[in-house]
Every structure is written in C-alpha cells, then in structure tokens.
Amino acid sequence: MIDVFLTMFSHATRNSLLKRLQSEKFDLLVIGGGITGAGIALDAASRGLKTALVEKHDFAFGTSSRSTKLIHGGLRYLKQLEFGLVREVGSERAVVHQLAPHLVIPEKMLLPLYEKRGFGSMLTSFGLKLYDWLAGVKPEDQRKMLTKKQTLKAEPLLQSSDIKGGAIYAEYRTDDARLTIEIIKTGFRNGSLPVNYSAVTSFIYEDGKISGANIFDAETNTTFPVYSKTIVNAAGPWVDELRELDQSKKGKRLHLTKGVHIVIPREKLPVKQAIYFDVGDGRMIFAIPRDRITYVGTTDTNYTGLKDEVYASKTDVEYLLDAVNKTFHGAALTTADIESSWAGLRPLIHEEGKSASELSRKDEIFESDSGLISIAGGKLTGYRKMAERVVDLVIDKNFRKGEFKRCYTNSIPITNPGFSSYEEVKRFTRQLMMQATTETTPYIYYLVHTYGLAADNILVNASSKGLLIAELNHCLDNEMILSASDFFIRRTGTLFFNMQRLTSDIEVVLVAMKERLGWDQTKVDQERNRLKDSTKLSGQFL
Ligand code: FAD
C-alpha cells in the first residue's frame, strides 16, 4: 500500500526526501530546478530512470519565474531565419496547452503595423502565415490581417497617427513559475526526487568520470554526497559556473542578457488585449493585461553582474516607460506609476560579434570528458523537447539500448488530476462561480488558473479557515514551500501581480507559517525582511 504521507510534497516529508537522496544511488542527478531541469527530471523518471533533482534556491528561482510568461513560437526568430526553432516551439504550444489547459491559456496577440517603423503589411501577412504553417496552427486560429479601423477598434488606446493596420495571431500565456512547480510535482509523482534549497558545491569522480556531487542543504545546514551514474547540469545562467567546477569550460560559453518587465496598475494602462509592438529601434515589446495589472517588457541587454540578484535598473525602466508613452495615447507614465517589476537572465550561447538581441535562442548541449552533460539556451516553451533530447543522450551514452522507455511526456498531464480541455476549465470555473461566496467570488478565476482542480478543495477549506489560510495550507501541504517568499513570489505571483494583497497578507502568512513550520521570532523577522527587500527591489530602481 502506498504511504499517503510519503507521497506528500511538503516540508513535513522533506527530511525523508533528504535521507533518500543520501542513501540511494541514482541513474540521473539533475542540477537546477528551473523549467529545463524540471522537464528533464519528469522525462527521465517517467521513462524509468531513478532520478533526483537539486535546486540551490526555490524551484523556479532563476529565469523560470522572470520570463514574459508566454508559451509562444517566437515570431521574431523568423526574422533571424530560425525556422527549425519556430517550428519546434510553435508546435509545442498546443502540446503544453493540452497538458495543462488551466495554466497555458490561449491568448490572441495584436500586432499593430506602422507607417514608418517595422515591417510592411505584405511581409507581415506572409511572415505570420509562415509562422502559423510552421507551427501547424488550426485554420480557425490562424492570423487575420486588420485594417487601420479594425486595429484601432481592437485596441483603442493605440496612438492612431502612425498606424496603417495590424494583425491578430494566436499565442498562449502562462505563469512560468507555476508551470515549473507543476512539472516538478508531476516528476515527483512519476518517481523523481526533487529537493529545493540544496546546492551542488563540488563534483565527485571515479577514474576521471563523474560519479556524484557534494550537496549543501541550506535548510538543515548540512553537506552530504549524492551518488549518481550520470549528472545533467541544467543550471540556466549558472551553467558555466558548474562547467568550471568540473574544469570543463572550454569552447562555447554562455552569454547572459538581462530582460526586464514592469507592472502598471490596469487603470493606468487599460489595454483591452495583449499587444506586441514595434518600438522603432529594432526591438519589439509586449504589453499584456492580466487581472488588475498590465505588464510590459522586455529589454535585452548584456549582463555581467551578480546572477543571484538581478533587478531592473533606472535605464531599463525608463526605456520601457518611453516605449509605452510613445505607443499608447494618454499614457504619460512615470516611475511613480510602476507597481512592481522583475528581471531575468537569458542563458544564451555566445557568438562572436553578435549583439544581445541577435544571439540565437536555440538550446545547446555540451558534454565534458568527465561525462557531465550541460544544457543551456532554449525557451520555456520548448522545455519538453529539450528534455527529450537530453534524456535520449543520457540513455544512449550510459545505459543498455531498450533498458528504458521512449519519451512519452506528450501524454502525461502536468497536474493531478488534470483537465481534458480548455472547455472543461471554463465549465469548472462557471461551476465554482455559482457556489462562491462574496469573499471568494473575486478569486475564483485566479484560483482555477493557479491551482486547477485543486481550487475546489481550497474553497472547501476556505469556509472554515478563510481563503488566505486555505491557500497557504494547500501550498504548505502540496508545493514544498519553505519560506514566505516561496509563497508570495513563485507559487502565487503576488509580489508581481498584486502588491496590495502582499501588503495586507504578509503578517497573517508569517504568523501561520511560524505555527506550521515551528519558526522562532528571529526566523519570522528574517523572512519579513527578506520579503521587504524583494518588494523594495522590485519597485525601486537601482
Ligand atoms: P533557470 O530557470 O534559471 O533555472 C536554473 C536553476 O539552476 C536556478 O533556479 C538556479 O537557482 C539553479 N542552480 C544554479 N546553480 C545551482 C547549483 N550549484 N546547485 C543547484 N541548483 C543550481 N521563454 C518562453 O518560452 N516564453 C517567454 O515568454 C520567455 N520570455 C523570456 C523573457 C525574459 C526576460 C527572459 C530572460 C527569458 C525568457 N524566456 C521565455 C526564456 C525562458 O524563460 C528561459 O529559457 C528558461 O526559463 C530557462 O530555464 P532554465 O531552467 O534553463 O534556467
């Protein structure tokens, strides 16, 4: 009989996971709990490899909580003639939507066309048709070209003087950190052993071949070895640090570029729908409405600073504000209008003489003489195919042919239980709306699109405990949160999307976590300060 307690993914079972990490020998140890590592661990575990994953901060701490949060084909990569990349990630959109329909939601994107900037109507029409064709988009969702009048009707906030028309095309939006945690949890259900706040500090070798890693666990303040037949380095922007640790950083290297997003209250930038607009300097920027805010990004600049502390600079913010103020009439936004922001690093592969935005977004795999396999580059959207390639290579190089199954992650839903279609998500939302109270009604959409079918259980518990505590308890019991920042930043996105809620809820959450996790007052104060620092840094530009 399965021990239900040990199938819980929570602080209460973490010590048993740590014990297993130390006492068992693995087929594969994955370093990094971003989307790339999460995808690899799920792929490997579901094929039957005994798999562990270690993440030095929280899951999705790195780039995977700081993207534009789109599951997109990368329209602009057509300009770089990256047809293979567009075909792969474009086709993956529909697959990932099918695997998590409440989390990967169809979003029509408006592309305004201008007299004096960007591409002409003919080229755009052809480009979008090619984009749809490469990705196999269904006929009813294929791009539609718009007249000037139709474009301005679709988005009345656009400055009309320079507009000559537009296009509407299909994309999907998501929450990157939630997608990552759901894939981590699905990996866990399929047998992988993922642990957060555990960092690889050095490697262990046997006859010159990598055979394990020393791990420092920040929660228990202990260091211990983990043994594994193979190791994959999926540390995103930190990939080269681990290659250095393995003394195998030769040839190609990473080139980090920073991308910033700013968050504006919806009433100050009330766009009707998602827009992808030309800034006039060769860059394209998204403005995406989401609940009570609109977020705008991104920039693309070379980065050589600290990788664990990436924030928006004044220059980044002014660039985005200037782009918004030029594009939307009536918008005279200043830094005082920004509610929050985030900044992430793209772990791209360096190419001599190329600027930040010219660098390819393709993923690349490096193999060292010691057997360390590193993967970098790529997109959130393409995580599943990247994982398939890496696990194929791991099996090919280290195991007997036919010992493990072939990749079948295209049929493993990324939630448990999952929805079979987006229509079912909508039906479920309507059903919960009908049962909702005055307190819960404003949160139904958020709960369904954050927790899927588990929203129902959270609402049942909310009737006795209140919604906030019911939600927190759900994350404590099922999503391995160990700090208030895990809850407010990466499980709920509150720091980015609902600063007011964060301010009003912070003390209640700290008290509840103190009780559940046995914190002393010093720990509570540390947690409060950590969160306040994040709040300041996401709203105060350095
Ligand atoms: P990360 O998410 O950074 O994960 C690596 C992890 O490794 C980190 O959590 C880190 O803490 C951990 N780690 C590091 N060192 C160690 C160690 N020693 N031990 C243990 N763990 C360690 N893609 C899309 O498809 N759609 C988009 O809309 C999109 N927008 C983007 C916008 C921006 C601004 C940026 C920067 C990227 C965007 N991308 C987008 C790309 C996408 O976000 C990234 O390709 C993806 O998130 C990278 O994931 P990763 O797992 O490789 O890296």
Coordinates of C-alpha atoms and ligand atoms in Angstrom, one line a residue:
M1 CA 0.0 0.0 0.0
I2 CA 1.3 3.5 -0.9
D3 CA 2.1 5.6 2.2
V4 CA 0.0 8.7 1.6
F5 CA 2.2 10.7 3.9
L6 CA 5.3 10.0 1.9
T7 CA 3.6 10.9 -1.4
M8 CA 3.0 14.5 0.0
F9 CA 5.3 17.1 -1.5
S10 CA 5.7 19.2 1.6
H11 CA 8.1 20.4 4.3
A12 CA 6.8 17.6 6.5
T13 CA 8.2 15.0 4.2
R14 CA 11.4 16.9 3.2
N15 CA 13.6 15.1 5.7
S16 CA 12.6 11.7 4.3
L17 CA 13.5 13.0 0.8
L18 CA 16.9 14.2 2.0
K19 CA 17.5 10.8 3.6
R20 CA 16.8 9.0 0.4
L21 CA 19.0 11.5 -1.5
Q22 CA 21.9 10.5 0.7
S23 CA 21.3 6.8 0.9
E24 CA 20.2 5.8 -2.6
K25 CA 22.2 5.6 -5.8
F26 CA 20.7 7.3 -8.8
D27 CA 20.7 6.8 -12.6
L28 CA 20.5 10.6 -13.1
L29 CA 21.1 13.6 -10.9
V30 CA 19.7 16.9 -12.4
I31 CA 21.2 20.2 -11.2
G32 CA 18.7 23.1 -11.4
G33 CA 15.0 23.3 -10.6
G34 CA 14.1 25.8 -13.4
I35 CA 11.8 24.6 -16.3
T36 CA 14.8 22.9 -18.1
G37 CA 15.7 20.8 -15.0
A38 CA 12.1 20.1 -14.1
G39 CA 11.3 18.9 -17.6
I40 CA 14.4 16.6 -17.7
A41 CA 13.6 15.1 -14.3
L42 CA 10.0 14.4 -15.4
D43 CA 11.1 12.9 -18.7
A44 CA 13.7 10.7 -17.1
A45 CA 11.6 9.5 -14.2
S46 CA 8.7 8.7 -16.4
R47 CA 10.9 6.5 -18.6
G48 CA 12.1 4.6 -15.5
L49 CA 15.4 6.2 -14.7
K50 CA 16.0 6.6 -10.9
T51 CA 16.2 10.4 -10.8
A52 CA 16.9 13.1 -8.3
L53 CA 16.9 16.9 -8.8
V54 CA 18.6 19.5 -6.6
E55 CA 17.9 23.3 -6.7
K56 CA 20.0 25.7 -4.8
H57 CA 17.2 28.2 -4.1
D58 CA 13.5 27.6 -4.5
F59 CA 12.1 25.9 -7.6
A60 CA 11.9 28.4 -10.5
F61 CA 14.1 30.9 -8.6
G62 CA 16.1 31.8 -11.7
T63 CA 14.9 32.8 -15.2
S64 CA 11.9 30.5 -15.0
S65 CA 10.0 32.9 -12.8
R66 CA 11.1 36.0 -14.7
S67 CA 10.2 35.5 -18.3
T68 CA 7.4 37.2 -20.3
K69 CA 5.2 34.3 -19.3
L70 CA 4.2 33.3 -22.8
I71 CA 4.1 30.0 -24.4
H72 CA 5.0 31.3 -27.8
G73 CA 6.6 30.3 -31.1
G74 CA 8.9 33.3 -31.1
L75 CA 7.7 35.4 -34.0
R76 CA 10.8 37.4 -34.1
Y77 CA 13.0 34.4 -34.7
L78 CA 11.6 34.2 -38.2
K79 CA 13.5 37.5 -38.8
Q80 CA 16.7 35.6 -37.8
L81 CA 15.6 32.8 -40.2
E82 CA 15.5 30.3 -37.3
F83 CA 12.8 28.1 -39.0
G84 CA 13.7 24.9 -37.0
L85 CA 13.3 26.7 -33.7
V86 CA 10.0 28.3 -34.7
R87 CA 8.6 25.0 -35.9
E88 CA 9.6 23.2 -32.7
V89 CA 8.5 25.7 -30.1
G90 CA 5.5 26.7 -32.3
S91 CA 4.2 23.2 -32.4
E92 CA 4.9 22.7 -28.7
R93 CA 2.5 25.4 -27.7
A94 CA -0.6 23.3 -28.4
V95 CA 1.0 20.2 -26.7
V96 CA 1.8 22.2 -23.5
H97 CA -1.7 23.7 -23.6
Q98 CA -3.2 20.2 -23.8
L99 CA -1.1 19.0 -20.9
A100 CA -2.2 21.9 -18.6
P101 CA -5.2 23.7 -20.1
H102 CA -5.8 25.8 -17.0
L103 CA -2.2 27.1 -16.9
V104 CA -1.4 27.6 -20.6
I105 CA -4.3 29.7 -21.9
P106 CA -5.0 30.8 -25.5
E107 CA -4.2 34.5 -26.0
K108 CA -4.7 36.4 -29.2
M109 CA -1.9 38.8 -29.8
L110 CA -2.4 42.1 -31.7
L111 CA 0.5 43.3 -33.8
P112 CA 0.0 46.9 -34.9
L113 CA 1.6 47.9 -38.2
Y114 CA 3.2 51.4 -38.6
E115 CA 3.9 53.8 -41.5
K116 CA 7.4 54.5 -40.5
R117 CA 8.6 51.5 -38.5
G118 CA 8.7 47.7 -38.6
F119 CA 7.6 45.5 -41.5
G120 CA 5.1 46.3 -44.2
S121 CA 1.7 44.7 -44.4
M122 CA 2.6 42.2 -47.2
L123 CA 5.7 40.9 -45.4
T124 CA 3.9 40.7 -42.1
S125 CA 1.0 38.8 -43.7
F126 CA 3.4 36.4 -45.3
G127 CA 5.5 36.1 -42.1
L128 CA 2.5 35.3 -39.9
K129 CA 1.2 32.8 -42.4
L130 CA 4.6 31.1 -42.4
Y131 CA 4.5 31.2 -38.5
D132 CA 1.1 29.5 -38.4
W133 CA 2.1 27.0 -41.0
L134 CA 5.4 26.0 -39.3
A135 CA 3.6 25.5 -36.0
G136 CA 0.6 23.7 -37.5
V137 CA -2.0 26.2 -36.2
K138 CA -5.6 25.2 -36.7
P139 CA -7.4 27.1 -39.5
E140 CA -9.8 28.9 -37.1
D141 CA -6.9 30.2 -35.1
Q142 CA -4.7 31.4 -38.0
R143 CA -3.7 35.0 -38.4
K144 CA -6.1 37.7 -39.5
M145 CA -4.9 40.9 -41.1
L146 CA -6.7 44.1 -40.0
T147 CA -7.4 47.5 -41.5
K148 CA -6.4 50.6 -39.6
K149 CA -10.0 50.9 -38.3
Q150 CA -10.2 47.3 -37.2
T151 CA -6.8 47.7 -35.4
L152 CA -7.9 50.7 -33.5
K153 CA -11.2 49.0 -32.6
A154 CA -9.3 46.1 -31.3
E155 CA -7.1 48.4 -29.2
P156 CA -8.5 52.0 -28.9
L157 CA -5.5 53.0 -26.7
L158 CA -3.0 52.9 -29.6
Q159 CA -1.7 56.2 -30.9
S160 CA -3.6 56.4 -34.2
S161 CA -1.5 58.8 -36.2
D162 CA 1.2 56.4 -37.5
I163 CA -0.9 53.2 -37.6
K164 CA -1.6 51.7 -41.0
G165 CA -3.2 48.4 -40.0
G166 CA -2.5 45.4 -37.9
A167 CA -2.7 41.6 -37.5
I168 CA -4.1 39.3 -34.9
Y169 CA -2.4 35.9 -34.3
A170 CA -2.6 33.1 -31.8
E171 CA -0.3 32.6 -28.8
Y172 CA -0.7 31.2 -25.3
R173 CA 0.1 32.8 -21.9
T174 CA 1.1 31.1 -18.7
D175 CA 2.7 31.6 -15.3
D176 CA 6.2 30.4 -15.7
A177 CA 6.9 29.6 -12.0
R178 CA 3.6 27.7 -11.7
L179 CA 4.3 25.7 -14.8
T180 CA 7.7 24.8 -13.4
I181 CA 6.4 23.7 -10.0
E182 CA 3.6 21.7 -11.6
I183 CA 6.3 19.9 -13.8
I184 CA 8.4 19.3 -10.6
K185 CA 5.4 17.8 -8.8
T186 CA 4.5 15.7 -11.8
G187 CA 8.1 14.4 -11.9
F188 CA 7.8 13.6 -8.2
R189 CA 4.5 11.7 -8.8
N190 CA 6.4 9.8 -11.5
G191 CA 9.2 8.8 -9.1
S192 CA 11.7 11.6 -9.3
L193 CA 13.1 13.0 -6.0
P194 CA 13.3 16.9 -6.2
V195 CA 14.8 18.9 -3.4
N196 CA 14.9 22.7 -3.2
Y197 CA 17.4 24.8 -1.2
S198 CA 20.1 22.2 -1.9
A199 CA 23.1 23.4 -3.9
V200 CA 25.8 21.4 -5.7
T201 CA 29.1 22.6 -4.3
S202 CA 31.6 20.2 -6.0
F203 CA 31.7 17.0 -8.0
I204 CA 32.8 13.5 -7.1
Y205 CA 34.8 11.5 -9.6
E206 CA 35.8 7.8 -10.0
D207 CA 38.5 7.0 -12.5
G208 CA 38.1 10.5 -14.0
K209 CA 34.4 10.1 -14.6
I210 CA 31.8 12.0 -12.7
S211 CA 30.0 9.7 -10.1
G212 CA 28.3 12.1 -7.8
A213 CA 28.2 15.6 -6.3
N214 CA 28.5 17.2 -2.8
I215 CA 25.4 19.0 -1.9
F216 CA 24.9 21.8 0.7
D217 CA 21.4 21.8 2.1
A218 CA 20.6 25.3 3.4
E219 CA 17.6 24.2 5.4
T220 CA 19.5 21.7 7.6
N221 CA 22.9 23.4 7.2
T222 CA 24.5 20.1 6.2
T223 CA 26.7 18.9 3.4
F224 CA 26.5 15.4 2.0
P225 CA 27.4 13.4 -1.1
V226 CA 24.9 12.2 -3.6
Y227 CA 25.9 9.4 -6.0
S228 CA 24.6 9.0 -9.5
K229 CA 25.6 7.2 -12.6
T230 CA 25.0 10.4 -14.7
I231 CA 24.7 14.1 -14.0
V232 CA 22.9 16.8 -16.0
N233 CA 23.8 20.4 -15.5
A234 CA 20.6 22.4 -16.2
A235 CA 21.6 25.4 -14.1
G236 CA 20.4 28.1 -16.6
P237 CA 22.6 31.2 -16.2
W238 CA 24.8 29.3 -13.7
V239 CA 25.6 26.5 -16.3
D240 CA 29.2 27.8 -16.8
E241 CA 29.9 28.0 -13.1
L242 CA 29.3 24.3 -12.9
R243 CA 31.3 23.6 -16.0
E244 CA 34.1 25.5 -14.3
L245 CA 33.7 23.3 -11.2
D246 CA 34.1 20.3 -13.5
Q247 CA 37.1 22.0 -15.2
S248 CA 35.4 21.5 -18.5
K249 CA 34.5 25.0 -19.6
K250 CA 36.2 25.1 -23.0
G251 CA 34.9 26.1 -26.4
K252 CA 31.5 27.6 -26.4
R253 CA 30.4 29.7 -23.4
L254 CA 27.3 31.4 -22.1
H255 CA 26.4 35.0 -22.9
L256 CA 23.9 36.4 -20.4
T257 CA 21.5 39.1 -21.4
K258 CA 19.0 40.8 -19.0
G259 CA 15.3 41.2 -19.7
V260 CA 13.2 43.5 -17.6
H261 CA 9.4 43.7 -17.2
I262 CA 7.4 46.5 -15.4
V263 CA 4.0 46.2 -13.9
I264 CA 1.5 49.0 -14.2
P265 CA -2.0 49.1 -12.5
R266 CA -4.6 48.3 -15.2
E267 CA -6.4 51.6 -14.7
K268 CA -3.2 53.5 -15.7
L269 CA -2.6 51.3 -18.8
P270 CA -6.1 49.9 -19.6
V271 CA -5.2 47.9 -22.8
K272 CA -8.0 45.7 -23.9
Q273 CA -5.8 42.9 -25.1
A274 CA -2.2 41.6 -25.4
I275 CA -0.1 43.6 -27.9
Y276 CA 3.3 43.1 -29.5
F277 CA 4.5 46.4 -30.7
D278 CA 7.5 47.8 -32.5
V279 CA 9.4 50.4 -30.6
G280 CA 11.1 51.9 -33.6
D281 CA 14.7 50.9 -32.6
G282 CA 14.5 47.4 -34.0
R283 CA 13.1 46.0 -30.7
M284 CA 9.6 44.6 -30.1
I285 CA 7.8 44.8 -26.8
F286 CA 4.8 43.1 -25.2
A287 CA 2.1 44.8 -23.2
I288 CA 0.0 42.1 -21.6
P289 CA -3.1 42.7 -19.5
R290 CA -3.5 40.3 -16.5
D291 CA -6.3 40.7 -13.9
R292 CA -5.8 44.1 -12.3
I293 CA -2.5 45.0 -13.9
T294 CA -0.8 45.3 -17.3
Y295 CA 2.8 44.2 -17.6
V296 CA 5.3 45.5 -20.2
G297 CA 8.6 44.1 -21.4
T298 CA 11.2 43.2 -22.2
T299 CA 14.6 44.7 -22.6
D300 CA 17.6 42.8 -23.9
T301 CA 21.0 44.0 -22.6
N302 CA 24.3 42.3 -21.9
Y303 CA 24.8 41.3 -18.3
T304 CA 27.8 40.6 -16.2
G305 CA 26.6 41.4 -12.6
L306 CA 25.6 39.1 -9.8
K307 CA 23.4 36.2 -11.0
D308 CA 21.5 35.7 -7.7
E309 CA 20.4 39.3 -7.6
V310 CA 19.1 40.6 -10.8
Y311 CA 16.9 43.7 -10.7
A312 CA 15.6 46.4 -13.1
S313 CA 17.8 49.5 -13.4
K314 CA 16.6 53.0 -13.9
T315 CA 17.7 52.9 -17.5
D316 CA 15.7 49.7 -18.1
V317 CA 12.6 51.2 -16.6
E318 CA 12.9 54.5 -18.4
Y319 CA 13.3 52.7 -21.8
L320 CA 10.1 50.7 -21.2
L321 CA 8.2 53.7 -20.0
D322 CA 9.3 55.7 -23.0
A323 CA 8.1 52.9 -25.4
V324 CA 4.7 52.8 -23.6
N325 CA 4.2 56.5 -23.6
K326 CA 5.0 56.8 -27.3
T327 CA 2.7 53.9 -28.3
F328 CA -0.4 54.5 -26.2
H329 CA -2.2 57.8 -26.2
G330 CA -3.0 59.4 -22.9
A331 CA -0.2 57.3 -21.2
A332 CA 2.2 59.7 -19.5
L333 CA 3.6 57.1 -17.2
T334 CA 6.5 57.8 -14.8
T335 CA 8.4 55.6 -12.5
A336 CA 5.9 56.5 -9.7
D337 CA 3.2 54.6 -11.7
I338 CA 5.2 51.3 -11.6
E339 CA 3.8 48.9 -9.0
S340 CA 6.4 46.1 -9.4
S341 CA 8.9 44.7 -11.8
W342 CA 11.1 41.7 -12.4
A343 CA 14.3 41.0 -14.3
G344 CA 15.6 37.7 -15.6
L345 CA 18.8 36.4 -17.4
R346 CA 18.7 34.7 -20.7
P347 CA 21.4 31.9 -20.7
L348 CA 22.3 32.2 -24.4
I349 CA 25.3 30.8 -26.2
H350 CA 27.9 33.4 -27.1
E351 CA 28.5 34.1 -30.8
E352 CA 31.4 36.4 -31.7
G353 CA 30.4 39.8 -33.0
K354 CA 26.6 39.4 -32.3
S355 CA 24.6 41.8 -30.2
A356 CA 22.3 40.7 -27.3
S357 CA 19.2 40.5 -29.4
E358 CA 20.9 38.8 -32.4
L359 CA 22.0 35.8 -30.4
S360 CA 20.2 32.6 -31.1
R361 CA 17.6 31.3 -28.6
K362 CA 18.3 27.7 -29.6
D363 CA 19.4 25.3 -26.9
E364 CA 22.7 23.6 -27.0
I365 CA 24.1 20.5 -25.2
F366 CA 27.8 20.3 -24.0
E367 CA 29.4 17.0 -23.0
S368 CA 32.6 17.0 -20.9
D369 CA 35.3 14.3 -20.8
S370 CA 34.2 13.6 -17.3
G371 CA 30.7 12.7 -18.5
L372 CA 28.9 15.9 -17.3
I373 CA 26.1 16.9 -19.7
S374 CA 25.2 20.6 -19.7
I375 CA 22.3 22.2 -21.4
A376 CA 21.7 25.9 -22.0
G377 CA 19.8 28.3 -24.2
G378 CA 16.3 27.5 -25.3
K379 CA 12.8 28.7 -24.3
L380 CA 10.3 28.0 -21.6
T381 CA 8.0 26.8 -24.4
G382 CA 10.4 24.2 -25.7
Y383 CA 11.2 22.6 -22.3
R384 CA 9.7 19.2 -23.2
K385 CA 11.6 18.6 -26.4
M386 CA 14.8 19.9 -24.8
A387 CA 14.3 17.3 -22.0
E388 CA 13.6 14.5 -24.5
R389 CA 16.9 15.3 -26.3
V390 CA 18.9 15.4 -23.1
V391 CA 17.4 12.1 -21.7
D392 CA 17.9 10.4 -25.1
L393 CA 21.6 11.3 -24.9
V394 CA 21.9 10.3 -21.2
I395 CA 20.4 6.8 -22.0
D396 CA 22.4 6.5 -25.3
K397 CA 25.7 7.1 -23.6
N398 CA 25.3 5.3 -20.4
F399 CA 22.7 2.6 -20.5
R400 CA 21.8 -0.5 -22.5
K401 CA 19.6 0.0 -25.6
G402 CA 16.0 -0.7 -24.7
E403 CA 16.6 -0.6 -21.0
F404 CA 14.3 2.4 -20.6
K405 CA 11.0 3.6 -22.3
R406 CA 11.0 6.2 -25.1
C407 CA 9.8 9.7 -24.2
Y408 CA 6.1 10.0 -23.7
T409 CA 5.7 13.2 -21.8
N410 CA 3.3 14.5 -24.5
S411 CA 0.7 12.3 -22.8
I412 CA 1.5 13.0 -19.2
P413 CA -0.8 15.7 -17.9
I414 CA 1.1 18.3 -15.8
T415 CA -1.4 18.4 -13.0
N416 CA -3.1 15.8 -10.9
P417 CA -6.0 15.4 -11.6
G418 CA -5.9 17.3 -14.9
F419 CA -8.5 18.9 -17.2
S420 CA -9.1 17.3 -20.5
S421 CA -9.7 20.5 -22.4
Y422 CA -9.9 24.3 -22.0
E423 CA -13.7 24.0 -22.3
E424 CA -13.6 21.9 -19.2
V425 CA -11.6 24.6 -17.4
K426 CA -14.3 27.1 -18.3
R427 CA -17.1 24.8 -17.2
F428 CA -15.3 24.2 -13.9
T429 CA -14.8 28.0 -13.4
R430 CA -18.5 28.6 -14.0
Q431 CA -19.5 25.9 -11.6
L432 CA -17.3 27.3 -8.8
M433 CA -18.6 30.8 -9.5
M434 CA -22.1 29.6 -8.9
Q435 CA -21.1 28.2 -5.5
A436 CA -18.9 31.1 -4.5
T437 CA -19.4 33.5 -1.5
T438 CA -18.9 37.3 -1.5
E439 CA -15.4 36.7 -0.1
T440 CA -14.4 34.1 -2.7
T441 CA -16.1 35.3 -5.9
P442 CA -13.2 37.7 -6.9
Y443 CA -10.7 34.9 -6.5
I444 CA -12.3 32.1 -8.5
Y445 CA -10.7 32.8 -11.8
Y446 CA -7.3 33.2 -10.1
L447 CA -7.7 30.0 -8.1
V448 CA -8.7 27.9 -11.1
H449 CA -5.9 29.2 -13.3
T450 CA -3.3 28.8 -10.5
Y451 CA -4.3 25.5 -8.9
G452 CA -6.5 23.8 -11.4
L453 CA -9.0 21.3 -10.0
A454 CA -7.4 21.7 -6.5
A455 CA -9.2 25.1 -6.4
D456 CA -12.3 23.2 -5.3
N457 CA -10.5 21.8 -2.2
I458 CA -9.0 25.2 -1.3
L459 CA -12.5 26.7 -1.4
V460 CA -14.0 24.0 0.8
N461 CA -11.3 24.7 3.4
A462 CA -11.8 28.4 3.0
S463 CA -15.2 28.1 4.5
S464 CA -13.7 27.3 7.9
K465 CA -10.3 28.9 7.8
G466 CA -10.6 31.8 5.4
L467 CA -9.3 31.9 1.8
L468 CA -5.8 33.1 2.5
I469 CA -5.0 30.3 5.1
A470 CA -6.7 27.7 3.0
E471 CA -4.5 28.7 0.0
L472 CA -1.3 28.8 2.2
N473 CA -2.1 25.4 3.7
H474 CA -2.5 24.0 0.2
C475 CA 0.9 25.3 -0.8
L476 CA 2.4 24.0 2.5
D477 CA 1.0 20.6 2.1
N478 CA 1.5 20.1 -1.7
E479 CA 4.0 22.5 -3.1
M480 CA 7.1 22.4 -0.8
I481 CA 7.1 26.0 0.3
L482 CA 9.8 26.6 3.0
S483 CA 9.7 30.4 3.1
A484 CA 7.2 33.3 2.8
S485 CA 9.0 34.4 -0.4
D486 CA 8.2 30.9 -2.0
F487 CA 4.6 31.6 -1.3
F488 CA 4.3 35.2 -2.3
I489 CA 6.7 35.2 -5.3
R490 CA 6.8 31.8 -7.0
R491 CA 3.6 29.9 -6.0
T492 CA 1.1 32.8 -6.2
G493 CA 2.9 35.6 -8.1
T494 CA 1.6 38.1 -5.5
L495 CA 4.8 40.2 -5.5
F496 CA 4.5 40.8 -9.2
F497 CA 0.7 41.0 -9.8
N498 CA -0.9 42.0 -6.6
M499 CA 1.3 44.2 -4.4
Q500 CA -1.8 45.4 -2.4
R501 CA -2.6 41.8 -1.4
L502 CA 1.0 41.2 -0.4
T503 CA 1.0 44.3 2.0
S504 CA -2.3 43.2 3.6
D505 CA -1.5 39.5 3.9
I506 CA 2.2 39.4 4.9
E507 CA 1.7 39.4 8.7
V508 CA -1.1 36.8 8.6
V509 CA 1.1 34.5 6.5
L510 CA 4.2 34.9 8.7
V511 CA 2.1 34.0 11.8
A512 CA 0.6 31.0 10.1
M513 CA 4.0 29.8 8.8
K514 CA 5.6 30.3 12.2
E515 CA 3.0 28.0 13.7
R516 CA 3.1 25.3 10.9
L517 CA 6.9 25.3 10.5
G518 CA 7.9 25.9 14.1
W519 CA 9.8 29.1 13.4
D520 CA 11.2 31.2 16.2
Q521 CA 10.8 35.0 16.2
T522 CA 14.3 35.6 14.7
K523 CA 13.3 33.4 11.7
V524 CA 10.0 35.4 11.3
D525 CA 11.9 38.7 11.3
Q526 CA 14.4 37.3 8.7
E527 CA 11.5 36.2 6.5
R528 CA 9.8 39.6 6.8
N529 CA 13.0 41.4 5.9
R530 CA 13.8 39.1 3.0
L531 CA 10.3 39.8 1.6
K532 CA 10.5 43.5 2.2
D533 CA 13.9 43.6 0.4
S534 CA 12.3 41.9 -2.6
T535 CA 9.4 44.3 -2.5
K536 CA 11.7 47.3 -2.4
L537 CA 14.0 45.9 -5.2
S538 CA 11.1 45.1 -7.5
G539 CA 9.7 48.6 -7.1
Q540 CA 12.7 50.7 -6.5
F541 CA 15.1 51.0 -9.4
L542 CA 18.8 50.9 -8.8
Ligands
FAD1 P1 16.6 28.8 -14.7 O1 15.2 29.0 -14.6 O2 17.5 29.9 -14.4 O3 17.0 27.6 -13.7 C1 18.3 27.2 -13.4 C2 18.3 26.9 -11.9 O4 19.5 26.3 -11.5 C3 18.1 28.1 -11.0 O5 16.8 28.0 -10.3 C4 19.3 28.1 -10.1 O6 19.0 28.5 -8.8 C5 19.7 26.6 -10.1 N1 21.1 26.4 -9.8 C6 22.2 27.2 -10.2 N2 23.3 26.7 -9.7 C7 23.0 25.6 -8.9 C8 23.7 24.7 -8.1 N3 25.1 24.8 -8.0 N4 23.1 23.7 -7.5 C9 21.7 23.6 -7.6 N5 21.0 24.4 -8.4 C10 21.6 25.4 -9.0 N6 10.7 31.7 -23.0 C11 9.5 31.4 -23.4 O7 9.2 30.3 -23.9 N7 8.5 32.4 -23.3 C12 8.7 33.6 -22.9 O8 7.8 34.4 -22.8 C13 10.0 33.9 -22.5 N8 10.3 35.2 -22.0 C14 11.5 35.5 -21.5 C15 11.8 36.7 -21.0 C16 13.0 37.0 -20.4 C17 13.2 38.4 -19.9 C18 13.9 36.0 -20.3 C19 15.2 36.3 -19.6 C20 13.7 34.8 -20.8 C21 12.5 34.5 -21.4 N9 12.2 33.2 -22.0 C22 11.0 32.9 -22.5 C23 13.2 32.1 -21.9 C24 13.0 31.2 -20.7 O9 12.5 31.9 -19.6 C25 14.3 30.5 -20.3 O10 14.8 29.8 -21.4 C26 14.0 29.4 -19.2 O11 13.3 30.0 -18.1 C27 15.4 29.0 -18.7 O12 15.1 28.0 -17.7 P2 16.3 27.2 -17.1 O13 15.7 26.1 -16.2 O14 17.3 26.7 -18.1 O15 17.1 28.2 -16.1

